[in-house]
Short mmCIF file of C-alpha atoms in Angstrom, two decimals:
data_model
loop_
_atom_site.label_atom_id
_atom_site.label_comp_id
_atom_site.label_asym_id
_atom_site.label_seq_id
_atom_site.Cartn_x
_atom_site.Cartn_y
_atom_site.Cartn_z
CA MET A 1 136.32 39.91 123.62
CA ASP A 2 139.96 40.43 124.61
CA PRO A 3 141.25 44.00 125.29
CA ALA A 4 142.70 44.55 121.85
CA GLN A 5 139.75 43.66 120.06
CA GLU A 6 137.69 45.78 122.52
CA LEU A 7 139.94 48.80 121.78
CA TYR A 8 139.80 48.20 118.10
CA ARG A 9 136.14 48.05 118.21
CA LYS A 10 135.82 51.29 120.09
CA ASN A 11 138.36 52.94 117.51
CA LEU A 12 136.14 51.87 114.85
CA ASP A 13 133.02 53.04 116.44
CA LEU A 14 134.64 56.52 117.03
CA VAL A 15 135.90 56.47 113.46
CA TYR A 16 132.27 55.77 112.12
CA ALA A 17 130.82 58.42 114.60
CA ASN A 18 133.02 60.83 113.24
CA LYS A 19 132.28 60.00 109.58
CA THR A 20 128.54 60.28 110.34
CA LEU A 21 128.88 63.64 112.08
CA GLU A 22 131.00 64.84 109.21
CA LEU A 23 128.60 63.67 106.66
CA ILE A 24 125.63 65.20 108.57
CA ARG A 25 127.56 68.39 108.78
CA GLU A 26 128.13 68.53 105.12
CA LEU A 27 124.42 67.80 104.39
CA ASP A 28 123.47 70.60 106.96
CA GLU A 29 125.39 73.13 105.02
CA ILE A 30 123.97 72.06 101.86
CA ALA A 31 120.62 72.45 103.36
CA ILE A 32 121.31 75.87 104.63
CA GLY A 33 122.62 77.29 101.27
CA ALA A 34 120.00 75.83 99.04
CA GLN A 35 117.35 77.76 97.29
CA ALA A 36 115.51 75.01 95.26
CA VAL A 37 114.53 71.47 96.37
CA GLU A 38 115.98 69.93 93.30
CA ASP A 39 119.34 71.58 94.32
CA VAL A 40 119.14 70.36 97.79
CA VAL A 41 118.32 66.85 96.65
CA GLN A 42 120.78 66.52 94.04
CA LYS A 43 123.43 67.51 96.26
CA PHE A 44 122.38 65.27 98.85
CA ILE A 45 122.27 62.02 96.79
CA ASP A 46 125.70 62.97 95.30
CA THR A 47 127.25 63.48 98.69
CA ILE A 48 125.87 60.46 100.26
CA CYS A 49 126.98 58.33 97.41
CA THR A 50 130.48 59.89 97.44
CA ARG A 51 131.13 59.80 101.21
CA LEU A 52 129.65 56.48 101.79
CA GLY A 53 130.93 54.65 98.79
CA PHE A 54 127.55 53.96 97.12
CA VAL A 55 127.51 53.59 93.32
CA GLU A 56 124.16 54.76 92.48
CA GLY A 57 121.42 56.55 93.89
CA LEU A 58 117.97 58.22 93.04
CA VAL A 59 115.42 60.40 94.92
CA VAL A 60 111.60 60.55 94.60
CA THR A 61 109.51 63.25 96.22
CA ALA A 62 105.85 63.03 96.76
CA ASP A 63 103.22 65.92 95.57
CA GLU A 64 101.07 67.34 98.15
CA ARG A 65 98.39 64.83 98.09
CA GLY A 66 100.67 61.88 97.97
CA GLU A 67 99.26 60.73 94.75
CA TYR A 68 102.63 60.69 92.74
CA LEU A 69 106.20 60.17 93.48
CA SER A 70 108.29 62.24 91.22
CA LEU A 71 111.91 61.81 90.35
CA ILE A 72 113.73 64.77 91.65
CA GLY A 73 117.56 63.71 91.82
CA LEU A 74 119.62 60.83 90.61
CA THR A 75 123.26 60.02 90.12
CA PRO A 76 124.20 60.03 86.35
CA THR A 77 125.33 56.50 86.56
CA ALA A 78 124.95 53.25 84.43
CA ILE A 79 121.50 52.09 85.17
CA ASN A 80 120.08 55.44 85.76
CA LYS A 81 121.31 56.67 82.46
CA ARG A 82 119.84 53.40 80.69
CA ALA A 83 116.57 53.92 82.12
CA MET A 84 116.30 57.82 81.32
CA GLU A 85 117.49 56.93 77.66
CA ALA A 86 114.70 54.42 77.37
CA LEU A 87 112.14 56.74 78.79
CA GLY A 88 113.24 59.55 76.56
CA VAL A 89 111.89 62.16 78.92
CA LYS A 90 113.13 64.77 81.23
CA VAL A 91 113.85 64.05 84.86
CA GLN A 92 111.09 66.13 85.95
CA ASP A 93 108.65 64.21 83.97
CA VAL A 94 109.27 60.87 85.45
CA ARG A 95 106.78 59.91 88.15
CA PHE A 96 105.23 56.82 89.76
CA VAL A 97 101.43 56.53 90.54
CA VAL A 98 101.32 55.78 94.12
CA ARG A 99 97.89 53.72 94.36
CA GLN A 100 98.82 51.95 91.19
CA ASP A 101 102.16 51.30 90.32
CA GLU A 102 103.96 48.07 91.93
CA ASN A 103 107.20 49.47 92.85
CA ASP A 104 109.76 49.31 95.74
CA LEU A 105 109.91 52.99 95.97
CA VAL A 106 106.06 53.18 96.38
CA ASP A 107 106.19 50.41 99.11
CA VAL A 108 108.74 52.32 101.22
CA PHE A 109 106.94 55.46 100.72
CA LEU A 110 103.77 54.05 101.97
CA ALA A 111 105.31 51.84 104.69
CA LYS A 112 107.48 54.45 105.97
CA SER A 113 110.19 51.82 106.74
CA PRO A 114 113.32 50.75 104.70
CA LYS A 115 113.49 47.89 102.31
CA VAL A 116 116.42 45.87 100.66
CA THR A 117 116.27 44.61 97.24
CA LYS A 118 118.60 43.55 94.46
CA GLY A 119 119.10 45.27 91.21
CA MET A 120 118.72 48.99 90.80
CA GLY A 121 116.95 48.49 87.49
CA ARG A 122 113.91 47.11 89.31
CA LEU A 123 113.26 50.50 90.96
CA TRP A 124 112.35 51.72 87.44
CA SER A 125 109.51 49.39 86.87
CA PRO A 126 106.84 49.71 85.77
CA LEU A 127 107.81 52.94 83.91
CA VAL A 128 110.54 51.08 82.18
CA GLU A 129 111.43 47.47 82.22
CA LEU A 130 114.98 47.11 82.08
CA GLY A 131 116.11 43.61 81.09
CA GLU A 132 119.31 43.92 82.95
CA VAL A 133 118.50 45.30 86.28
CA GLY A 134 121.81 44.88 87.87
CA GLU A 135 123.30 42.80 90.57
CA ASN A 136 124.09 45.22 93.53
CA GLN A 137 122.33 45.52 96.55
CA VAL A 138 119.74 48.33 96.78
CA TYR A 139 118.68 49.95 99.82
CA VAL A 140 115.35 52.10 99.77
CA PHE A 141 114.85 54.43 102.66
CA PRO A 142 111.82 56.77 103.24
CA ILE A 143 112.30 60.46 103.59
CA ILE A 144 110.21 61.60 106.45
CA ALA A 145 109.71 65.23 108.24
CA GLY A 146 108.07 64.53 111.60
CA SER A 147 105.35 61.95 110.85
CA ARG A 148 104.71 63.28 107.20
CA ARG A 149 105.92 61.27 104.36
CA LEU A 150 107.83 63.16 101.95
CA GLY A 151 109.17 60.67 99.52
CA CYS A 152 112.12 58.18 99.51
CA TYR A 153 115.62 57.72 98.36
CA ALA A 154 117.68 54.64 97.26
CA VAL A 155 121.25 53.56 96.85
CA THR A 156 123.25 50.73 95.58
CA THR A 157 126.28 49.19 97.19
CA ALA A 158 129.46 48.55 94.95
CA ALA A 159 129.67 45.50 93.02
CA GLY A 160 130.34 42.28 95.01
CA VAL A 161 129.05 43.77 98.19
CA GLU A 162 126.46 41.59 99.54
CA THR A 163 125.32 43.36 102.70
CA MET A 164 125.25 46.74 104.31
CA THR A 165 127.57 47.34 107.15
CA GLU A 166 126.13 48.33 110.57
CA PHE A 167 127.47 51.76 110.09
CA GLU A 168 125.94 52.14 106.55
CA ARG A 169 122.51 50.97 108.02
CA VAL A 170 122.72 53.42 110.98
CA VAL A 171 123.84 56.24 108.82
CA LEU A 172 121.37 55.88 106.14
CA ALA A 173 118.45 55.65 108.77
CA ARG A 174 119.84 58.66 110.33
CA LEU A 175 119.80 60.65 107.27
CA ALA A 176 116.15 59.95 106.51
CA PRO A 177 114.81 62.77 108.80
CA VAL A 178 117.75 65.10 107.83
CA PHE A 179 116.71 64.82 104.19
CA GLY A 180 113.25 65.34 105.31
CA LEU A 181 114.06 68.55 107.23
CA ALA A 182 116.15 69.97 104.30
CA ILE A 183 113.39 69.45 101.66
CA ASP A 184 110.74 70.94 104.11
CA LYS A 185 112.88 73.93 104.92
CA VAL A 186 113.59 74.59 101.18
CA ARG A 187 109.81 74.22 100.33
CA VAL A 188 108.81 76.59 102.90
CA GLY A 189 111.56 79.02 101.87
CA GLN A 190 110.07 78.80 98.30
CA GLU A 191 106.61 79.28 99.19
CA LEU A 192 107.45 82.21 101.33
CA ARG A 193 109.40 83.87 98.49
CA GLU A 194 106.41 83.34 96.18
CA ALA A 195 104.05 84.59 98.73
CA GLN A 196 106.12 87.66 99.22
CA ASP A 197 106.50 88.39 95.52
CA ARG A 198 102.77 88.27 95.18
CA GLU A 199 102.21 90.44 97.83
CA MET A 200 104.64 93.08 96.54
CA ALA A 201 103.17 92.98 93.24
CA ARG A 202 99.74 93.68 94.74
CA VAL A 203 101.09 96.57 96.85
CA LYS A 204 102.60 98.05 93.88
CA GLU A 205 99.53 97.92 92.00
CA LEU A 206 97.55 99.34 94.83
CA ASP A 207 100.35 102.34 94.84
CA ARG A 208 99.82 102.86 91.29
CA LEU A 209 96.11 103.00 91.39
CA LYS A 210 96.14 105.36 94.39
CA ASP A 211 98.61 107.58 92.64
CA GLU A 212 96.25 107.84 89.61
CA PHE A 213 93.32 108.42 91.76
CA VAL A 214 95.22 111.23 93.61
CA SER A 215 96.42 112.81 90.23
CA LEU A 216 92.81 112.83 89.01
CA VAL A 217 91.43 114.44 92.11
CA SER A 218 94.21 116.93 92.44
CA HIS A 219 93.51 118.27 89.00
CA ASP A 220 89.73 118.37 89.75
CA LEU A 221 90.33 120.27 92.95
CA ARG A 222 92.80 122.71 91.32
CA THR A 223 90.27 123.69 88.55
CA PRO A 224 88.02 125.80 90.83
CA MET A 225 90.82 126.91 92.87
CA THR A 226 92.43 128.56 89.89
CA ALA A 227 89.18 130.68 89.39
CA ILE A 228 89.13 131.56 93.22
CA LYS A 229 92.65 132.56 93.51
CA GLY A 230 92.46 134.56 90.17
CA TYR A 231 89.30 136.46 90.74
CA VAL A 232 90.10 137.40 94.35
CA TYR A 233 93.47 138.54 93.03
CA LEU A 234 91.69 140.99 90.52
CA LEU A 235 89.63 141.99 93.27
CA LEU A 236 92.58 142.92 95.61
CA LYS A 237 94.18 144.88 92.72
CA GLN A 238 91.13 147.22 93.10
CA ARG A 239 91.78 147.64 96.74
CA GLU A 240 92.08 151.53 96.52
CA GLY A 241 88.31 151.49 95.71
CA LEU A 242 87.33 148.93 98.38
CA PRO A 243 86.51 149.46 102.00
CA SER A 244 89.69 148.26 104.12
CA GLU A 245 87.55 145.60 105.84
CA ALA A 246 86.61 144.07 102.50
CA VAL A 247 90.18 144.26 101.39
CA ARG A 248 91.17 142.38 104.82
CA GLN A 249 88.62 139.74 104.16
CA LEU A 250 89.57 139.24 100.65
CA GLN A 251 93.14 138.80 101.83
CA VAL A 252 92.14 136.19 104.08
CA VAL A 253 90.43 134.39 101.19
CA TYR A 254 93.35 134.87 99.05
CA ASP A 255 95.89 133.42 101.61
CA SER A 256 93.50 130.35 102.25
CA SER A 257 93.24 129.64 98.67
CA GLU A 258 96.94 129.51 98.12
CA ARG A 259 97.09 127.41 101.18
CA MET A 260 94.65 125.09 99.74
CA ILE A 261 96.66 124.99 96.54
CA ARG A 262 99.69 124.05 98.32
CA LEU A 263 98.24 121.41 100.26
CA ILE A 264 96.85 119.93 97.15
CA GLY A 265 100.37 119.98 95.79
CA ASP A 266 101.67 118.58 98.88
CA LEU A 267 99.20 115.61 98.79
CA LEU A 268 100.14 114.88 95.11
CA ASP A 269 103.85 114.81 96.03
CA VAL A 270 103.43 112.56 98.97
CA SER A 271 101.38 110.23 96.73
CA ARG A 272 103.94 110.30 94.03
CA ILE A 273 106.65 109.65 96.51
CA GLU A 274 105.07 106.69 98.11
CA ALA A 275 104.42 105.23 94.81
CA GLY A 276 108.07 105.74 94.01
CA ARG A 277 107.04 107.87 91.03
CA MET A 278 108.65 111.29 91.94
CA GLN A 279 110.80 112.29 89.30
CA LEU A 280 113.61 114.89 89.79
CA SER A 281 115.33 116.63 86.94
CA ILE A 282 118.76 116.80 88.73
CA GLU A 283 121.05 119.59 87.21
CA ALA A 284 123.81 121.93 88.14
CA MET A 285 122.12 124.97 89.84
CA ASP A 286 122.89 127.96 91.84
CA ILE A 287 121.22 127.53 95.36
CA ALA A 288 122.18 130.96 96.58
CA GLY A 289 120.27 132.18 93.51
CA SER A 290 117.35 130.27 94.40
CA ALA A 291 117.47 131.67 97.94
CA ALA A 292 117.65 135.16 96.64
CA GLU A 293 114.50 134.48 94.54
CA VAL A 294 112.59 132.97 97.71
CA ARG A 295 113.66 136.08 99.63
CA GLU A 296 112.02 138.41 96.95
CA GLU A 297 109.00 136.28 96.95
CA LEU A 298 108.22 136.14 100.56
CA GLN A 299 109.30 139.78 101.17
CA PRO A 300 105.62 140.87 101.53
CA GLN A 301 105.24 138.59 104.51
CA VAL A 302 108.53 139.40 106.09
CA LEU A 303 107.55 143.07 105.99
CA GLU A 304 104.17 142.51 107.40
CA ARG A 305 105.45 140.67 110.41
CA LYS A 306 108.06 143.05 110.84
CA LEU A 307 111.13 140.58 110.57
CA SER A 308 114.22 140.71 108.73
CA LEU A 309 115.30 138.21 106.34
CA GLU A 310 118.87 137.89 105.27
CA VAL A 311 120.58 135.48 102.62
CA ALA A 312 124.21 135.21 102.67
CA ARG A 313 125.96 137.19 99.86
CA THR A 314 128.36 134.65 98.71
CA GLY A 315 127.99 134.71 94.97
CA GLU A 316 127.26 131.48 93.12
CA VAL A 317 126.91 128.35 95.27
CA ARG A 318 126.58 125.39 92.85
CA VAL A 319 124.84 122.19 93.80
CA ARG A 320 123.34 119.14 91.88
CA ALA A 321 119.75 118.96 92.47
CA ASP A 322 116.22 119.63 90.91
CA LYS A 323 115.83 123.32 90.49
CA ALA A 324 112.06 123.52 91.32
CA ARG A 325 112.22 121.12 94.28
CA VAL A 326 115.01 123.17 95.85
CA HIS A 327 112.87 126.21 95.50
CA GLN A 328 110.02 124.34 97.07
CA VAL A 329 112.18 123.27 100.14
CA LEU A 330 113.46 126.59 100.57
CA VAL A 331 110.04 128.21 100.47
CA ASN A 332 108.95 125.60 102.86
CA LEU A 333 111.83 126.28 105.64
CA VAL A 334 111.83 130.03 105.24
CA SER A 335 107.94 130.07 105.48
CA ASN A 336 108.09 128.17 108.49
CA ALA A 337 110.73 130.34 110.13
CA ILE A 338 108.56 133.37 109.36
CA LYS A 339 105.50 131.61 110.83
CA PHE A 340 107.14 130.76 114.03
CA THR A 341 109.23 134.02 114.62
CA PRO A 342 107.48 136.95 116.45
CA GLU A 343 107.76 140.47 115.56
CA GLY A 344 111.13 141.94 115.24
CA GLY A 345 112.88 138.54 114.99
CA LYS A 346 115.69 137.59 112.32
CA ILE A 347 115.93 134.85 109.77
CA THR A 348 119.21 134.13 107.89
CA VAL A 349 119.90 131.65 105.16
CA GLY A 350 123.54 130.69 104.97
CA PHE A 351 125.66 128.01 103.08
CA GLU A 352 128.46 125.84 104.18
CA LYS A 353 130.67 123.66 101.94
CA LYS A 354 131.76 120.62 103.74
CA GLY A 355 133.19 117.40 102.16
CA GLY A 356 131.68 117.43 98.66
CA GLU A 357 128.38 118.77 99.90
CA VAL A 358 126.81 122.10 100.27
CA ILE A 359 124.85 122.44 103.64
CA THR A 360 122.27 125.23 103.54
CA HIS A 361 121.03 126.50 107.02
CA VAL A 362 117.74 128.43 107.79
CA ALA A 363 117.98 129.82 111.40
CA ASP A 364 115.42 131.95 113.03
CA THR A 365 115.33 133.62 116.19
CA GLY A 366 111.71 132.20 116.99
CA VAL A 367 109.70 130.24 119.50
CA GLY A 368 111.94 127.25 118.96
CA ILE A 369 110.87 123.44 119.08
CA ALA A 370 110.77 121.29 122.32
CA LYS A 371 113.18 118.14 122.19
CA PRO A 372 110.50 115.65 122.03
CA ASP A 373 108.97 117.44 119.08
CA LEU A 374 112.10 117.36 117.01
CA GLY A 375 111.78 113.84 116.11
CA LYS A 376 108.24 114.17 114.96
CA LEU A 377 109.13 117.27 112.67
CA PHE A 378 109.81 115.34 109.31
CA THR A 379 106.84 112.93 109.54
CA LYS A 380 103.64 112.91 107.87
CA PHE A 381 101.10 115.27 109.59
CA GLY A 382 103.55 115.80 112.48
CA ARG A 383 101.92 118.80 114.17
CA LEU A 384 103.81 120.19 117.05
CA ASP A 385 101.80 121.00 120.25
CA SER A 386 103.06 124.63 120.51
CA SER A 387 100.00 126.50 119.08
CA LEU A 388 101.65 129.65 117.69
CA VAL A 389 99.64 128.62 114.62
CA GLY A 390 98.08 131.98 114.00
CA ILE A 391 96.51 133.07 110.61
CA SER A 392 99.69 133.70 108.69
CA ARG A 393 100.53 134.15 105.16
CA ALA A 394 103.13 131.56 105.45
CA ALA A 395 102.75 128.09 103.95
CA GLY A 396 102.43 125.35 106.51
CA THR A 397 100.76 121.99 106.39
CA GLY A 398 101.35 118.63 108.08
CA LEU A 399 102.99 117.44 104.70
CA GLY A 400 105.39 120.11 104.05
CA LEU A 401 108.50 119.07 106.11
CA TYR A 402 107.71 115.32 105.13
CA VAL A 403 108.00 116.24 101.48
CA CYS A 404 111.17 118.23 101.99
CA LYS A 405 112.79 115.39 103.66
CA LYS A 406 111.72 113.04 100.91
CA VAL A 407 112.94 115.41 98.07
CA VAL A 408 116.24 116.14 99.81
CA GLU A 409 116.98 112.47 100.43
CA LEU A 410 116.10 111.60 96.87
CA SER A 411 118.59 114.19 95.79
CA GLY A 412 121.15 112.53 97.82
CA GLY A 413 121.17 114.64 100.84
CA GLU A 414 119.96 114.67 104.32
CA ILE A 415 117.83 117.22 106.28
CA TRP A 416 117.60 117.77 110.02
CA ALA A 417 116.81 120.62 112.53
CA GLU A 418 118.41 121.94 115.88
CA SER A 419 116.40 124.14 118.33
CA GLU A 420 116.34 125.48 121.67
CA LEU A 421 112.94 126.41 123.18
CA GLY A 422 112.62 130.24 123.43
CA LYS A 423 115.77 130.81 121.49
CA GLY A 424 115.19 129.68 118.00
CA SER A 425 115.59 127.03 115.49
CA THR A 426 117.97 126.10 112.58
CA PHE A 427 116.85 123.88 109.91
CA SER A 428 119.50 122.50 107.62
CA PHE A 429 119.73 120.31 104.53
CA SER A 430 122.75 118.93 102.52
CA LEU A 431 123.09 118.52 98.72
CA PRO A 432 125.86 117.30 96.70
CA ALA A 433 128.30 120.18 95.51
CA CYS A 434 129.28 120.38 91.83
CA MET B 1 85.04 127.27 81.97
CA ALA B 2 85.54 129.87 84.84
CA THR B 3 89.20 129.77 84.28
CA GLN B 4 89.03 130.51 80.63
CA ARG B 5 86.82 133.47 81.26
CA LEU B 6 89.14 134.57 83.86
CA TYR B 7 92.06 134.69 81.39
CA GLU B 8 90.05 135.91 78.46
CA GLU B 9 89.03 138.94 80.66
CA VAL B 10 92.47 139.59 81.95
CA LEU B 11 94.04 139.43 78.40
CA LYS B 12 91.35 141.61 76.88
CA ASN B 13 91.95 144.12 79.56
CA ALA B 14 95.66 144.00 78.59
CA GLY B 15 94.82 145.04 75.28
CA HIS B 16 94.91 141.53 73.42
CA GLU B 17 92.38 140.22 70.89
CA VAL B 18 91.21 136.96 72.46
CA THR B 19 89.34 134.13 70.51
CA THR B 20 88.06 131.25 72.70
CA ALA B 21 87.11 127.50 71.85
CA SER B 22 84.82 125.58 73.95
CA ASP B 23 86.39 122.33 73.42
CA GLY B 24 89.49 120.57 72.02
CA GLN B 25 87.79 119.88 68.59
CA GLU B 26 86.95 123.65 68.13
CA GLY B 27 90.38 124.67 69.41
CA LEU B 28 92.11 122.50 66.73
CA ARG B 29 89.91 123.79 64.19
CA LEU B 30 90.70 127.48 65.06
CA ALA B 31 94.48 126.63 65.30
CA GLN B 32 94.43 125.03 61.82
CA GLU B 33 92.85 128.18 60.38
CA GLY B 34 95.66 129.91 62.31
CA GLY B 35 96.94 133.50 62.34
CA TYR B 36 97.10 133.62 66.00
CA ASP B 37 100.26 135.05 67.78
CA VAL B 38 99.78 132.75 70.77
CA ILE B 39 97.82 129.71 71.49
CA LEU B 40 96.77 128.71 75.25
CA LEU B 41 96.18 125.18 75.24
CA ASP B 42 94.58 123.30 78.17
CA ILE B 43 95.15 119.54 78.54
CA ILE B 44 91.87 118.17 80.09
CA MET B 45 89.25 119.30 77.58
CA PRO B 46 86.03 117.86 76.02
CA LYS B 47 86.11 116.04 72.66
CA LEU B 48 89.95 116.25 72.20
CA ASP B 49 92.68 116.78 74.75
CA GLY B 50 95.59 119.03 74.62
CA ILE B 51 97.84 115.96 73.71
CA GLU B 52 95.63 115.09 70.83
CA VAL B 53 95.44 118.70 69.62
CA LEU B 54 99.30 118.92 69.78
CA THR B 55 99.70 115.90 67.78
CA ALA B 56 97.26 116.90 65.18
CA LEU B 57 98.89 120.31 64.76
CA LYS B 58 102.42 118.86 64.49
CA ASN B 59 101.11 116.73 61.58
CA SER B 60 99.70 119.29 59.61
CA SER B 61 100.33 122.98 58.50
CA PRO B 62 97.90 125.85 59.48
CA LYS B 63 96.36 127.89 56.65
CA ARG B 64 98.01 130.93 58.39
CA GLU B 65 101.16 130.65 60.51
CA ASN B 66 100.58 130.67 64.40
CA GLY B 67 102.83 131.80 67.09
CA PRO B 68 103.89 129.57 69.85
CA ILE B 69 101.67 127.27 71.67
CA VAL B 70 101.56 127.56 75.69
CA VAL B 71 99.99 124.62 77.55
CA MET B 72 98.28 125.70 80.78
CA THR B 73 97.02 122.91 82.84
CA ASN B 74 96.19 121.88 86.32
CA LEU B 75 97.94 118.45 85.94
CA SER B 76 101.46 118.29 87.29
CA GLY B 77 102.39 114.93 85.93
CA ASP B 78 105.81 115.34 84.58
CA PRO B 79 105.42 112.68 81.93
CA ILE B 80 102.49 114.65 80.34
CA ILE B 81 104.30 118.02 80.45
CA LYS B 82 107.45 116.37 78.90
CA GLN B 83 105.17 114.82 76.24
CA ALA B 84 103.67 118.26 75.58
CA LEU B 85 106.96 119.82 75.06
CA GLU B 86 108.05 116.99 72.87
CA LEU B 87 104.94 117.62 70.72
CA GLY B 88 105.86 121.06 70.18
CA ALA B 89 104.49 123.33 73.14
CA ARG B 90 106.88 126.15 73.84
CA GLU B 91 106.22 126.12 77.42
CA CYS B 92 103.83 124.49 80.23
CA PHE B 93 102.37 126.41 83.16
CA VAL B 94 100.46 124.94 86.06
CA LYS B 95 97.63 127.40 86.44
CA THR B 96 97.17 127.40 90.13
CA GLU B 97 100.86 128.57 90.43
CA LEU B 98 100.39 131.74 88.54
CA THR B 99 98.37 134.93 89.20
CA PRO B 100 96.46 136.48 86.51
CA ASP B 101 99.24 139.09 86.18
CA GLN B 102 102.00 136.51 85.76
CA VAL B 103 100.09 134.95 82.99
CA VAL B 104 99.63 138.24 81.04
CA GLU B 105 103.43 138.91 81.60
CA LYS B 106 104.35 135.60 80.17
CA ILE B 107 102.05 135.95 77.25
CA GLN B 108 103.48 139.43 76.69
CA LYS B 109 106.93 138.06 76.68
CA LEU B 110 106.07 135.35 74.01
CA VAL B 111 104.36 137.82 71.87
CA GLY B 112 106.66 140.67 72.49
#
């Protein structure tokens, strides 16, 4: 070959290489974005035909057991159209029986190697016998993933073109595994999504059953608790006429029953939260008013432990939240403060307006919380190792703060704590102002 | 039935006249005869539940007029409570949240 021819040849090679890379890149992008196999295949065959100048194309894929080759994509061109009209069915209903039909697609599928034939119409036999099969060359290629047969695809050259160019032959062969990978990837993706959906549905159903169970059990546990709390309360009303030891013992029974009742409530709350069934009635409310109510309620405990509890006198502080739940959170935080603050200590509840939110601070001069424990505070059953957990009339279960966190977050706020061992702690939560 | 006896005692001691029913069906019968200043209705009951009783009362007129119906339950399902209120209950209480004195207080306010 003379140098000029050599150069020309090398240039041509480069052009072809470029074209191939471009095409493969384009197909890769299609494969990445695709959600459904039909999508990928249709786009593939359209792209291949457009870029390489083929006139018609079609693609068949095999079922899992390799018994059928189903039509999955085809260019809407002359012979294809005629065949589909003649069959009168939808694309997804067209299929060849592998062990039975005499067909080039089947041959290529089984042999895993390409074939050349003439006349696209021939590929439709024996499903439909088109009298006019066409004159163009047809190239049939297998689609493979690894060593697995996935199907095959066929393309026809333009009229008058008798043979495939070297470039075309190389590219089409090169595309077979790309095709295979793309189909595989999309199939796996689809199967994964379906498995995920099934799993999610199962988990949801389990959560619902659990929630129902917990609701029933809570009700049944509360029934005797009502009687216990009620009658002990009545006995305590007669304390004047009872020995002081008996009164003390009755008080313990009363406090324990209240704790039990609170625990049942917390369990119910946690179950509802996890099943996504906690419903909040959000309304405009005065959180300072709620805090004042809580102060009244917890006054007996405060006095007994010789503490002082102050709520900032700010007038109305309006937030958007569920009134009952805000009350619950405040009782929880203040009760904890009471529990962990030794005699003579001080608890304050204050409010801060900041950027469209109201932050409520519950500060105490109590024993404080160690840094490593701060992270565990708002988790389920996050008990701290500091054992100042004496018999106390304050609330306090492993679930209380967890429920507070969920309630605050569901209301659009955040909850956090700051503390210094030996000095005290401040628990704060934010809620949308209004 | 311990809870019912508890409330019966406490309300009687507060000076009220109390009639009790042992199941939902009897409760409905008494309510339909009517003449009560307040009706305390549980939800979980034998024979007829509280919601069924409320529904039946909504669709009928008692022989003698009744005062408000107060649902007292240990269920705390907001849907149930909402349903009870929609069916005509004046208020709903969770029994474990109230002391006997608070129950008497609430009743007194409604009868008041």
